[in-house]
Short mmCIF file of C-alpha atoms in Angstrom, two decimals:
data_model
loop_
_atom_site.label_atom_id
_atom_site.label_comp_id
_atom_site.label_asym_id
_atom_site.label_seq_id
_atom_site.Cartn_x
_atom_site.Cartn_y
_atom_site.Cartn_z
CA MET Y 1 27.70 26.86 -3.85
CA ALA Y 2 27.00 28.01 -7.37
CA ASN Y 3 23.75 29.91 -7.71
CA ASP Y 4 22.11 30.80 -10.99
CA ALA Y 5 20.18 33.78 -9.67
CA SER Y 6 18.51 34.32 -13.05
CA THR Y 7 16.55 31.06 -12.64
CA VAL Y 8 13.97 31.00 -9.87
CA PHE Y 9 11.49 28.17 -10.26
CA ASP Y 10 7.90 28.46 -9.12
CA LEU Y 11 8.28 25.06 -7.44
CA VAL Y 12 11.33 23.02 -6.47
CA ILE Y 13 10.52 19.42 -5.57
CA LEU Y 14 12.91 17.26 -3.56
CA GLY Y 15 12.06 13.65 -4.35
CA GLY Y 16 10.75 12.02 -7.52
CA GLY Y 17 8.47 9.32 -6.10
CA SER Y 18 4.70 9.17 -6.36
CA GLY Y 19 4.01 12.42 -4.49
CA GLY Y 20 6.90 14.37 -6.02
CA TYR Y 21 6.40 13.49 -9.65
CA ALA Y 22 2.60 13.86 -9.43
CA ALA Y 23 3.11 17.39 -8.09
CA ALA Y 24 5.60 18.11 -10.88
CA LEU Y 25 3.30 16.90 -13.63
CA ARG Y 26 0.24 18.76 -12.33
CA ALA Y 27 2.13 21.98 -11.53
CA SER Y 28 3.67 22.04 -15.00
CA GLN Y 29 0.25 21.40 -16.51
CA LEU Y 30 -1.00 24.48 -14.64
CA GLY Y 31 1.76 26.68 -16.06
CA LEU Y 32 4.23 26.62 -13.17
CA ASP Y 33 7.98 26.38 -13.80
CA VAL Y 34 9.10 23.22 -11.99
CA ALA Y 35 12.40 21.64 -10.96
CA LEU Y 36 12.29 18.00 -9.83
CA ILE Y 37 15.28 16.58 -7.93
CA GLU Y 38 15.77 12.83 -7.42
CA LYS Y 39 18.88 10.96 -6.23
CA ASN Y 40 17.88 7.50 -7.49
CA LYS Y 41 15.28 6.65 -10.11
CA LEU Y 42 12.21 8.61 -11.07
CA GLY Y 43 9.14 6.81 -9.73
CA GLY Y 44 10.54 6.13 -6.26
CA THR Y 45 9.59 3.28 -3.98
CA CYS Y 46 6.26 2.45 -5.64
CA LEU Y 47 7.67 1.80 -9.08
CA HIS Y 48 11.03 0.29 -8.18
CA ASN Y 49 10.81 -1.22 -4.67
CA GLY Y 50 7.14 -1.40 -3.73
CA CYS Y 51 3.75 -1.52 -5.42
CA ILE Y 52 4.74 -2.62 -8.91
CA PRO Y 53 7.41 -5.28 -8.22
CA THR Y 54 5.48 -6.87 -5.34
CA LYS Y 55 2.33 -7.15 -7.42
CA ALA Y 56 4.37 -8.73 -10.24
CA LEU Y 57 5.67 -11.35 -7.79
CA LEU Y 58 2.14 -11.95 -6.51
CA HIS Y 59 0.84 -12.42 -10.05
CA ALA Y 60 3.63 -14.88 -10.81
CA GLY Y 61 2.59 -16.74 -7.65
CA GLU Y 62 -1.03 -16.70 -8.82
CA ILE Y 63 0.02 -18.30 -12.12
CA ALA Y 64 1.92 -20.98 -10.18
CA ASP Y 65 -1.16 -21.73 -8.08
CA GLN Y 66 -3.34 -21.88 -11.19
CA ALA Y 67 -0.96 -24.38 -12.78
CA ARG Y 68 -1.07 -26.57 -9.65
CA GLU Y 69 -4.86 -26.37 -9.45
CA ALA Y 70 -5.69 -26.56 -13.17
CA GLY Y 71 -7.24 -30.01 -12.75
CA GLN Y 72 -10.08 -28.49 -10.72
CA PHE Y 73 -11.22 -26.79 -13.94
CA GLY Y 74 -10.79 -29.80 -16.21
CA VAL Y 75 -7.52 -28.50 -17.62
CA LYS Y 76 -4.53 -30.83 -17.86
CA ALA Y 77 -1.41 -28.97 -16.75
CA SER Y 78 1.70 -29.69 -14.72
CA PHE Y 79 3.67 -27.45 -12.39
CA GLU Y 80 7.41 -27.94 -12.73
CA GLY Y 81 8.63 -25.26 -10.35
CA ILE Y 82 9.65 -21.61 -10.18
CA ASP Y 83 12.31 -20.16 -12.48
CA ILE Y 84 13.24 -17.27 -10.19
CA ALA Y 85 15.47 -15.65 -12.82
CA GLY Y 86 12.52 -15.72 -15.21
CA VAL Y 87 10.23 -14.26 -12.55
CA HIS Y 88 12.68 -11.41 -11.96
CA LYS Y 89 12.97 -10.77 -15.71
CA TYR Y 90 9.19 -10.54 -15.99
CA LYS Y 91 9.06 -8.20 -12.97
CA ASP Y 92 11.93 -6.05 -14.22
CA ASP Y 93 10.44 -5.78 -17.72
CA VAL Y 94 7.20 -4.44 -16.21
CA ILE Y 95 9.15 -1.88 -14.18
CA ALA Y 96 11.35 -0.88 -17.14
CA GLY Y 97 8.36 -0.22 -19.37
CA LEU Y 98 6.63 1.95 -16.80
CA TYR Y 99 9.90 3.73 -15.95
CA LYS Y 100 10.54 4.61 -19.58
CA GLY Y 101 7.01 5.91 -19.95
CA LEU Y 102 7.30 8.04 -16.82
CA GLN Y 103 10.60 9.54 -17.96
CA GLY Y 104 9.00 10.48 -21.26
CA LEU Y 105 5.99 11.97 -19.52
CA VAL Y 106 8.12 14.20 -17.26
CA ALA Y 107 10.23 15.33 -20.24
CA SER Y 108 7.12 16.10 -22.31
CA ARG Y 109 5.78 18.37 -19.56
CA LYS Y 110 9.02 20.38 -19.69
CA VAL Y 111 9.86 19.72 -16.05
CA THR Y 112 13.51 20.48 -15.27
CA TYR Y 113 14.74 17.12 -14.00
CA ILE Y 114 17.89 17.09 -11.88
CA GLU Y 115 19.49 13.79 -10.89
CA GLY Y 116 21.42 14.09 -7.64
CA GLU Y 117 21.17 14.05 -3.87
CA GLY Y 118 19.50 17.25 -2.73
CA ARG Y 119 19.47 19.00 0.63
CA LEU Y 120 17.18 21.78 1.82
CA SER Y 121 19.46 24.82 2.18
CA SER Y 122 16.94 27.58 2.91
CA PRO Y 123 13.15 27.96 2.99
CA THR Y 124 13.32 28.59 -0.77
CA SER Y 125 16.25 26.54 -2.06
CA VAL Y 126 17.71 23.05 -2.43
CA ASP Y 127 21.41 22.33 -2.93
CA VAL Y 128 22.26 19.55 -5.37
CA ASN Y 129 25.41 18.67 -7.35
CA GLY Y 130 27.21 21.81 -6.17
CA ARG Y 131 24.36 23.99 -7.38
CA ARG Y 132 21.75 25.95 -5.47
CA VAL Y 133 18.29 25.53 -7.00
CA GLN Y 134 16.02 28.42 -6.05
CA GLY Y 135 12.24 28.31 -5.90
CA ARG Y 136 9.33 30.41 -4.74
CA HIS Y 137 8.09 27.27 -3.01
CA VAL Y 138 9.74 23.98 -2.02
CA LEU Y 139 7.98 20.62 -1.82
CA LEU Y 140 9.59 17.90 0.30
CA ALA Y 141 8.82 14.40 -1.00
CA THR Y 142 11.76 12.25 0.08
CA GLY Y 143 9.71 9.14 0.85
CA SER Y 144 10.49 6.23 3.13
CA VAL Y 145 12.71 3.17 3.68
CA PRO Y 146 12.06 -0.19 5.35
CA LYS Y 147 12.15 -0.02 9.16
CA SER Y 148 14.00 -2.38 11.49
CA LEU Y 149 14.17 -2.95 15.25
CA PRO Y 150 17.00 -2.17 17.70
CA GLY Y 151 19.58 -4.96 17.74
CA LEU Y 152 18.20 -6.56 14.56
CA HIS Y 153 20.86 -6.50 11.84
CA ILE Y 154 19.44 -6.72 8.31
CA ASP Y 155 22.20 -8.38 6.29
CA GLY Y 156 20.41 -8.94 2.97
CA ASN Y 157 21.13 -12.68 3.04
CA ARG Y 158 19.47 -14.36 6.01
CA ILE Y 159 17.73 -11.33 7.53
CA LEU Y 160 16.02 -9.34 4.80
CA SER Y 161 14.15 -6.12 4.24
CA SER Y 162 11.44 -5.95 1.59
CA ASP Y 163 14.03 -4.37 -0.75
CA HIS Y 164 16.19 -7.50 -0.46
CA ALA Y 165 13.21 -9.84 -0.80
CA LEU Y 166 12.29 -8.27 -4.15
CA VAL Y 167 15.63 -9.27 -5.69
CA LEU Y 168 16.33 -12.49 -3.79
CA ASP Y 169 18.03 -14.94 -6.17
CA ARG Y 170 16.30 -18.00 -4.77
CA VAL Y 171 13.00 -19.18 -3.40
CA PRO Y 172 13.64 -19.77 0.31
CA GLU Y 173 12.68 -23.23 1.52
CA SER Y 174 11.29 -21.63 4.67
CA ALA Y 175 10.70 -18.07 5.84
CA ILE Y 176 9.68 -16.23 8.98
CA ILE Y 177 8.00 -12.91 8.28
CA LEU Y 178 8.11 -10.38 11.09
CA GLY Y 179 4.99 -8.25 10.69
CA GLY Y 180 1.47 -9.20 9.63
CA GLY Y 181 0.55 -5.93 7.95
CA VAL Y 182 0.28 -5.30 4.22
CA ILE Y 183 3.93 -5.94 3.33
CA GLY Y 184 4.17 -9.05 5.49
CA VAL Y 185 1.04 -10.82 4.26
CA GLU Y 186 1.77 -9.98 0.61
CA PHE Y 187 5.22 -11.59 0.79
CA ALA Y 188 3.79 -14.50 2.80
CA SER Y 189 1.26 -15.06 0.02
CA ALA Y 190 3.80 -14.82 -2.83
CA TRP Y 191 6.40 -17.04 -1.18
CA LYS Y 192 3.81 -19.67 -0.28
CA SER Y 193 2.71 -19.72 -3.92
CA PHE Y 194 6.37 -20.17 -4.91
CA GLY Y 195 6.65 -23.17 -2.58
CA SER Y 196 8.11 -21.78 0.66
CA GLU Y 197 6.99 -22.80 4.13
CA VAL Y 198 5.95 -19.49 5.70
CA THR Y 199 5.29 -18.35 9.26
CA VAL Y 200 4.08 -14.80 9.99
CA ILE Y 201 4.80 -13.23 13.40
CA GLU Y 202 2.43 -10.39 14.35
CA GLY Y 203 2.52 -8.77 17.79
CA LEU Y 204 -1.06 -7.55 17.60
CA LYS Y 205 -4.03 -9.91 17.84
CA HIS Y 206 -4.84 -10.13 14.13
CA LEU Y 207 -3.26 -10.13 10.68
CA VAL Y 208 -3.78 -6.83 8.77
CA PRO Y 209 -4.68 -5.29 12.15
CA VAL Y 210 -5.81 -1.91 10.78
CA GLU Y 211 -8.59 -3.57 8.79
CA ASP Y 212 -12.06 -4.45 10.07
CA GLU Y 213 -11.78 -7.44 12.41
CA ASN Y 214 -14.08 -9.48 10.19
CA SER Y 215 -11.68 -9.03 7.25
CA SER Y 216 -8.73 -10.05 9.42
CA LYS Y 217 -10.49 -13.23 10.55
CA LEU Y 218 -11.44 -14.13 6.99
CA LEU Y 219 -7.85 -13.70 5.85
CA GLU Y 220 -6.58 -15.79 8.76
CA ARG Y 221 -9.01 -18.54 7.82
CA ALA Y 222 -7.85 -18.44 4.20
CA PHE Y 223 -4.18 -18.48 5.20
CA ARG Y 224 -4.76 -21.54 7.42
CA LYS Y 225 -6.39 -23.29 4.46
CA ARG Y 226 -3.36 -22.41 2.30
CA GLY Y 227 -0.94 -23.72 4.94
CA ILE Y 228 0.49 -20.32 5.85
CA LYS Y 229 1.26 -20.38 9.56
CA PHE Y 230 1.07 -17.36 11.85
CA ASN Y 231 1.59 -16.47 15.49
CA LEU Y 232 -0.48 -13.57 16.83
CA GLY Y 233 -0.49 -11.47 19.98
CA THR Y 234 3.14 -11.84 21.08
CA PHE Y 235 5.94 -9.45 20.19
CA PHE Y 236 9.40 -10.20 18.83
CA ASP Y 237 12.31 -10.44 21.25
CA LYS Y 238 15.44 -11.39 19.29
CA ALA Y 239 16.86 -13.09 16.21
CA GLU Y 240 20.07 -15.10 15.92
CA TYR Y 241 21.85 -17.12 13.27
CA THR Y 242 21.67 -20.90 13.28
CA GLU Y 243 23.89 -23.22 11.27
CA ASN Y 244 21.63 -22.97 8.23
CA GLY Y 245 19.35 -20.01 8.86
CA VAL Y 246 17.75 -17.87 11.54
CA ARG Y 247 16.08 -18.48 14.89
CA VAL Y 248 13.48 -15.98 16.13
CA THR Y 249 12.53 -15.78 19.80
CA LEU Y 250 9.33 -14.08 20.95
CA ALA Y 251 8.69 -12.25 24.21
CA ASP Y 252 7.01 -15.36 25.66
CA GLY Y 253 10.05 -17.52 24.90
CA LYS Y 254 8.52 -19.32 21.91
CA THR Y 255 11.02 -19.90 19.08
CA PHE Y 256 10.77 -20.34 15.30
CA GLU Y 257 13.45 -21.34 12.82
CA ALA Y 258 13.68 -20.82 9.07
CA GLU Y 259 16.12 -20.21 6.23
CA VAL Y 260 15.39 -16.49 6.14
CA LEU Y 261 13.73 -13.79 8.22
CA LEU Y 262 11.91 -11.00 6.41
CA VAL Y 263 11.54 -7.85 8.51
CA ALA Y 264 8.22 -6.34 7.39
CA ILE Y 265 7.31 -4.00 10.24
CA GLY Y 266 6.61 -0.99 8.04
CA ARG Y 267 8.49 1.90 6.52
CA GLY Y 268 9.98 5.01 8.11
CA PRO Y 269 10.42 8.51 6.64
CA VAL Y 270 13.61 9.61 4.88
CA SER Y 271 14.35 12.96 6.54
CA GLN Y 272 17.58 12.69 8.52
CA GLY Y 273 20.46 14.92 7.43
CA LEU Y 274 18.48 16.70 4.72
CA GLY Y 275 18.36 20.11 6.38
CA TYR Y 276 14.71 20.09 7.36
CA GLU Y 277 15.12 20.84 11.05
CA GLU Y 278 17.84 23.41 10.39
CA GLN Y 279 15.35 25.39 8.32
CA GLY Y 280 12.76 25.27 11.11
CA VAL Y 281 10.47 22.63 9.65
CA ALA Y 282 8.36 21.04 12.42
CA MET Y 283 9.04 17.31 12.78
CA ASP Y 284 7.80 14.37 14.84
CA ARG Y 285 9.71 11.05 14.97
CA GLY Y 286 11.25 11.82 11.61
CA TYR Y 287 7.97 12.75 9.91
CA VAL Y 288 7.40 16.26 8.57
CA LEU Y 289 4.25 17.76 10.07
CA VAL Y 290 1.72 19.39 7.75
CA ASP Y 291 -1.76 20.85 7.87
CA GLU Y 292 -4.72 19.55 5.87
CA TYR Y 293 -3.40 21.32 2.75
CA MET Y 294 0.07 19.69 3.09
CA GLN Y 295 1.59 22.99 4.23
CA THR Y 296 4.37 22.86 6.85
CA ASN Y 297 4.86 25.50 9.54
CA VAL Y 298 7.27 27.23 7.13
CA GLU Y 299 5.20 29.25 4.67
CA THR Y 300 7.28 28.40 1.61
CA ILE Y 301 7.57 24.66 2.27
CA SER Y 302 5.08 21.81 1.79
CA ALA Y 303 5.51 18.06 2.17
CA VAL Y 304 3.74 14.97 0.81
CA GLY Y 305 3.85 11.19 0.62
CA ASP Y 306 5.52 8.78 3.01
CA LEU Y 307 7.45 11.68 4.51
CA VAL Y 308 4.31 12.91 6.29
CA PRO Y 309 2.23 10.91 8.81
CA THR Y 310 -0.65 10.03 6.49
CA LEU Y 311 -1.48 6.70 4.81
CA GLN Y 312 1.63 5.25 3.15
CA LEU Y 313 0.03 4.52 -0.21
CA ALA Y 314 1.19 5.57 -3.66
CA HIS Y 315 -2.24 6.87 -4.62
CA VAL Y 316 -2.28 9.01 -1.47
CA GLY Y 317 1.05 10.47 -2.59
CA PHE Y 318 -0.45 11.23 -6.01
CA ALA Y 319 -3.42 13.01 -4.43
CA GLU Y 320 -1.28 14.98 -1.98
CA GLY Y 321 1.10 16.07 -4.74
CA ILE Y 322 -1.77 17.20 -6.95
CA LEU Y 323 -3.33 19.08 -4.03
CA VAL Y 324 -0.09 21.05 -3.44
CA ALA Y 325 0.31 21.86 -7.13
CA GLU Y 326 -3.25 23.13 -7.43
CA ARG Y 327 -3.00 25.16 -4.22
CA LEU Y 328 0.17 26.87 -5.45
CA ALA Y 329 -1.48 27.56 -8.81
CA GLY Y 330 -4.30 29.37 -7.04
CA LEU Y 331 -7.02 26.80 -7.60
CA LYS Y 332 -9.60 26.03 -4.94
CA THR Y 333 -8.54 22.87 -3.13
CA VAL Y 334 -10.31 20.47 -0.80
CA PRO Y 335 -8.50 18.56 1.97
CA ILE Y 336 -8.18 14.80 1.50
CA ASP Y 337 -10.59 12.58 3.45
CA TYR Y 338 -8.17 9.78 4.31
CA ASP Y 339 -11.01 7.50 5.41
CA GLY Y 340 -12.28 7.78 1.84
CA VAL Y 341 -9.05 6.46 0.32
CA PRO Y 342 -9.34 2.90 -1.08
CA ARG Y 343 -6.98 0.41 0.57
CA VAL Y 344 -6.01 -2.93 -0.96
CA THR Y 345 -3.80 -5.74 0.30
CA TYR Y 346 -2.93 -7.89 -2.72
CA CYS Y 347 -2.39 -11.24 -1.01
CA HIS Y 348 -4.43 -14.31 -1.95
CA PRO Y 349 -7.25 -13.72 -1.14
CA GLU Y 350 -7.23 -9.93 -1.49
CA VAL Y 351 -8.39 -7.60 1.26
CA ALA Y 352 -9.94 -4.30 0.14
CA SER Y 353 -11.68 -1.56 2.06
CA VAL Y 354 -12.79 2.04 2.09
CA GLY Y 355 -14.32 4.03 4.92
CA ILE Y 356 -14.20 3.11 8.60
CA THR Y 357 -14.42 -0.16 10.49
CA GLU Y 358 -17.49 -1.27 12.42
CA ALA Y 359 -15.60 -0.71 15.68
CA LYS Y 360 -14.68 2.85 14.66
CA ALA Y 361 -18.25 3.57 13.56
CA LYS Y 362 -19.60 2.45 16.95
CA GLU Y 363 -17.01 4.65 18.66
CA LEU Y 364 -18.04 7.66 16.58
CA TYR Y 365 -21.82 7.21 16.37
CA GLY Y 366 -22.72 4.85 19.23
CA ALA Y 367 -23.28 1.09 19.05
CA ASP Y 368 -27.06 1.49 18.75
CA LYS Y 369 -26.68 3.73 15.69
CA VAL Y 370 -24.56 1.33 13.61
CA ILE Y 371 -25.82 -1.45 11.33
CA ALA Y 372 -23.56 -4.03 9.66
CA ALA Y 373 -24.52 -6.44 6.89
CA LYS Y 374 -22.54 -9.16 5.13
CA PHE Y 375 -22.83 -10.81 1.73
CA ASN Y 376 -20.98 -14.10 1.37
CA LEU Y 377 -19.31 -14.64 -1.99
CA ALA Y 378 -20.75 -18.15 -1.96
CA GLY Y 379 -23.88 -16.49 -3.35
CA ASN Y 380 -22.00 -14.83 -6.22
CA GLY Y 381 -21.83 -16.75 -9.49
CA LYS Y 382 -18.55 -15.34 -10.79
CA SER Y 383 -16.83 -15.97 -7.46
CA LYS Y 384 -18.02 -19.57 -7.64
CA ILE Y 385 -16.56 -19.84 -11.15
CA LEU Y 386 -13.24 -18.47 -9.86
CA LYS Y 387 -13.40 -20.78 -6.81
CA THR Y 388 -12.79 -17.93 -4.40
CA ALA Y 389 -14.33 -17.50 -0.97
CA GLY Y 390 -14.89 -14.39 1.10
CA GLU Y 391 -17.38 -11.71 2.07
CA ILE Y 392 -18.40 -8.14 1.53
CA LYS Y 393 -19.29 -6.35 4.75
CA LEU Y 394 -21.09 -3.01 4.85
CA VAL Y 395 -21.18 -0.63 7.80
CA GLN Y 396 -24.03 1.89 7.86
CA VAL Y 397 -25.12 4.64 10.20
CA LYS Y 398 -28.76 3.86 11.03
CA ASP Y 399 -31.09 5.60 8.54
CA GLY Y 400 -27.99 7.13 6.95
CA ALA Y 401 -25.09 6.54 4.60
CA VAL Y 402 -22.75 3.60 4.22
CA VAL Y 403 -19.58 4.57 6.09
CA GLY Y 404 -17.50 1.44 5.61
CA ILE Y 405 -17.09 -1.23 2.93
CA HIS Y 406 -14.82 -4.20 3.71
CA MET Y 407 -14.17 -6.96 1.18
CA VAL Y 408 -12.19 -10.21 1.20
CA GLY Y 409 -11.81 -12.46 -1.84
CA ASP Y 410 -9.85 -12.82 -5.06
CA ARG Y 411 -10.02 -9.68 -7.23
CA MET Y 412 -11.72 -7.58 -4.57
CA GLY Y 413 -9.19 -4.85 -5.29
CA GLU Y 414 -10.95 -4.38 -8.60
CA GLN Y 415 -14.26 -3.74 -6.81
CA VAL Y 416 -12.95 -0.99 -4.55
CA GLY Y 417 -13.49 1.67 -7.22
CA GLU Y 418 -17.27 1.51 -6.87
CA ALA Y 419 -16.88 1.13 -3.13
CA GLN Y 420 -15.03 4.43 -2.86
CA LEU Y 421 -17.78 6.19 -4.82
CA ILE Y 422 -20.39 4.77 -2.44
CA TYR Y 423 -18.48 6.03 0.60
CA ASN Y 424 -17.33 9.38 -0.77
CA TRP Y 425 -20.73 10.27 -2.22
CA GLU Y 426 -22.38 9.29 1.08
CA ALA Y 427 -24.72 6.89 -0.66
CA LEU Y 428 -27.70 5.34 1.08
CA PRO Y 429 -28.10 1.54 0.76
CA ALA Y 430 -31.39 2.00 -1.10
CA GLU Y 431 -29.68 4.26 -3.66
CA VAL Y 432 -27.05 1.65 -4.46
CA ALA Y 433 -29.61 -1.17 -4.39
CA GLN Y 434 -31.56 0.39 -7.27
CA LEU Y 435 -28.49 0.35 -9.54
CA ILE Y 436 -28.24 -2.65 -11.85
CA HIS Y 437 -24.94 -4.54 -11.68
CA ALA Y 438 -23.85 -6.78 -14.56
CA HIS Y 439 -24.30 -10.54 -14.17
CA PRO Y 440 -22.26 -12.64 -13.73
CA THR Y 441 -19.59 -10.42 -12.22
CA GLN Y 442 -18.02 -10.14 -8.81
CA ASN Y 443 -19.08 -6.51 -8.93
CA GLU Y 444 -22.72 -7.52 -8.46
CA ALA Y 445 -21.76 -8.81 -5.00
CA LEU Y 446 -21.52 -5.15 -3.98
CA GLY Y 447 -25.02 -4.60 -5.32
CA GLU Y 448 -26.30 -7.70 -3.50
CA ALA Y 449 -24.78 -6.50 -0.22
CA HIS Y 450 -26.63 -3.20 -0.57
CA LEU Y 451 -29.85 -5.00 -1.47
CA ALA Y 452 -29.53 -6.89 1.81
CA LEU Y 453 -28.82 -3.71 3.77
CA ALA Y 454 -31.80 -2.01 2.09
CA GLY Y 455 -34.03 -4.81 3.38
CA LYS Y 456 -34.57 -6.70 0.10
CA PRO Y 457 -31.92 -9.43 -0.09
CA LEU Y 458 -31.87 -11.56 -3.25
CA HIS Y 459 -29.16 -14.24 -3.25
CA ASN Y 460 -28.18 -14.03 0.42
CA HIS Y 461 -27.61 -17.35 2.17
CA ASP Y 462 -28.73 -17.35 5.80
#
């Protein structure tokens, strides 16, 4: 293994996804000499196989729905169908533009970018392309891949992962989606908008089961109205080919048939065969274990992103990468409050939240110390104009701060910015209530919810 001993980087990063490239950009900005190693494309899952392409598909679906429903707004329009090649071109053009910009950004920061498959070879080095890249510190950021289940063969044709679904050359006439979490309900929403008949299978008792139960029930109601079917509370047993598609059998013997099966049960870490365990890095079920500063048990190694058992969100990867870069540069750093991270599911309607659920608040503070208030979007003018339904629910510790904000409705993802400030700055309802929100906006629904919680409701409907 060739080793250029004259070059020792301050930081060697294995993986160029959200966490890896954010660390590279920030570390370089702080004067560190950085090498960034990536085997595929800079930007990782988020840019190429996750956040960006799925949201492009969802927006295309939104346009399709708007064309179908234009008559509701007095607009004469006709919907002639989905040009899937055109949809993919639109999606790919968005990705290409962002990819080009990111490449230019990394080059402008004078990060040494190495394309190739790297492997941790010591606590301070990564081997790639027959070369040993040395660093004073190594950051592991190798990301994740779609998970499957034992005995379930993902073939890319009838049984799909989310990677396959993003490039599928047709709109399936019917689809079963295994998993009612973020990935599952987003694809269910997009495919329904494209014209598919969709059934979601979720083993737990609600869709988006990590969200507040009220949000889950609102989404379920909206999906029923849209004609998206779902089966809750029974786990998957097996899948088999039929003459024209796939048959899924659940643990209770119930069966479902469709043209395709999308396996959307989450993503697992990419860590096998990369030398982590050989170098003594502590692991658990494939995840790299870290402390609150993203430091592993090996002093010279940190890890971020989907590789570690924190929230699998691109913006979490950004924050974790920045935290590592600033820690290595000697800046004072503060651990991430993962409850304070905004979470958005971009289905129609959107589900957005920050903070903790009502159930979690009662567990932490006691049922008698928790107050919840709801504001129905029926009382919000802009939501009426958009013809969207939903609610904003606030969870407060009695006589204290708002500890949870849970929103369902179109464009609620755009409201989560203020919501995260309310949670992270430990705002009291009365403090938010005295702020003036622009009218007519959906944003004022947040203000109205806090007015209600502060005891002076304005447009609340009993």
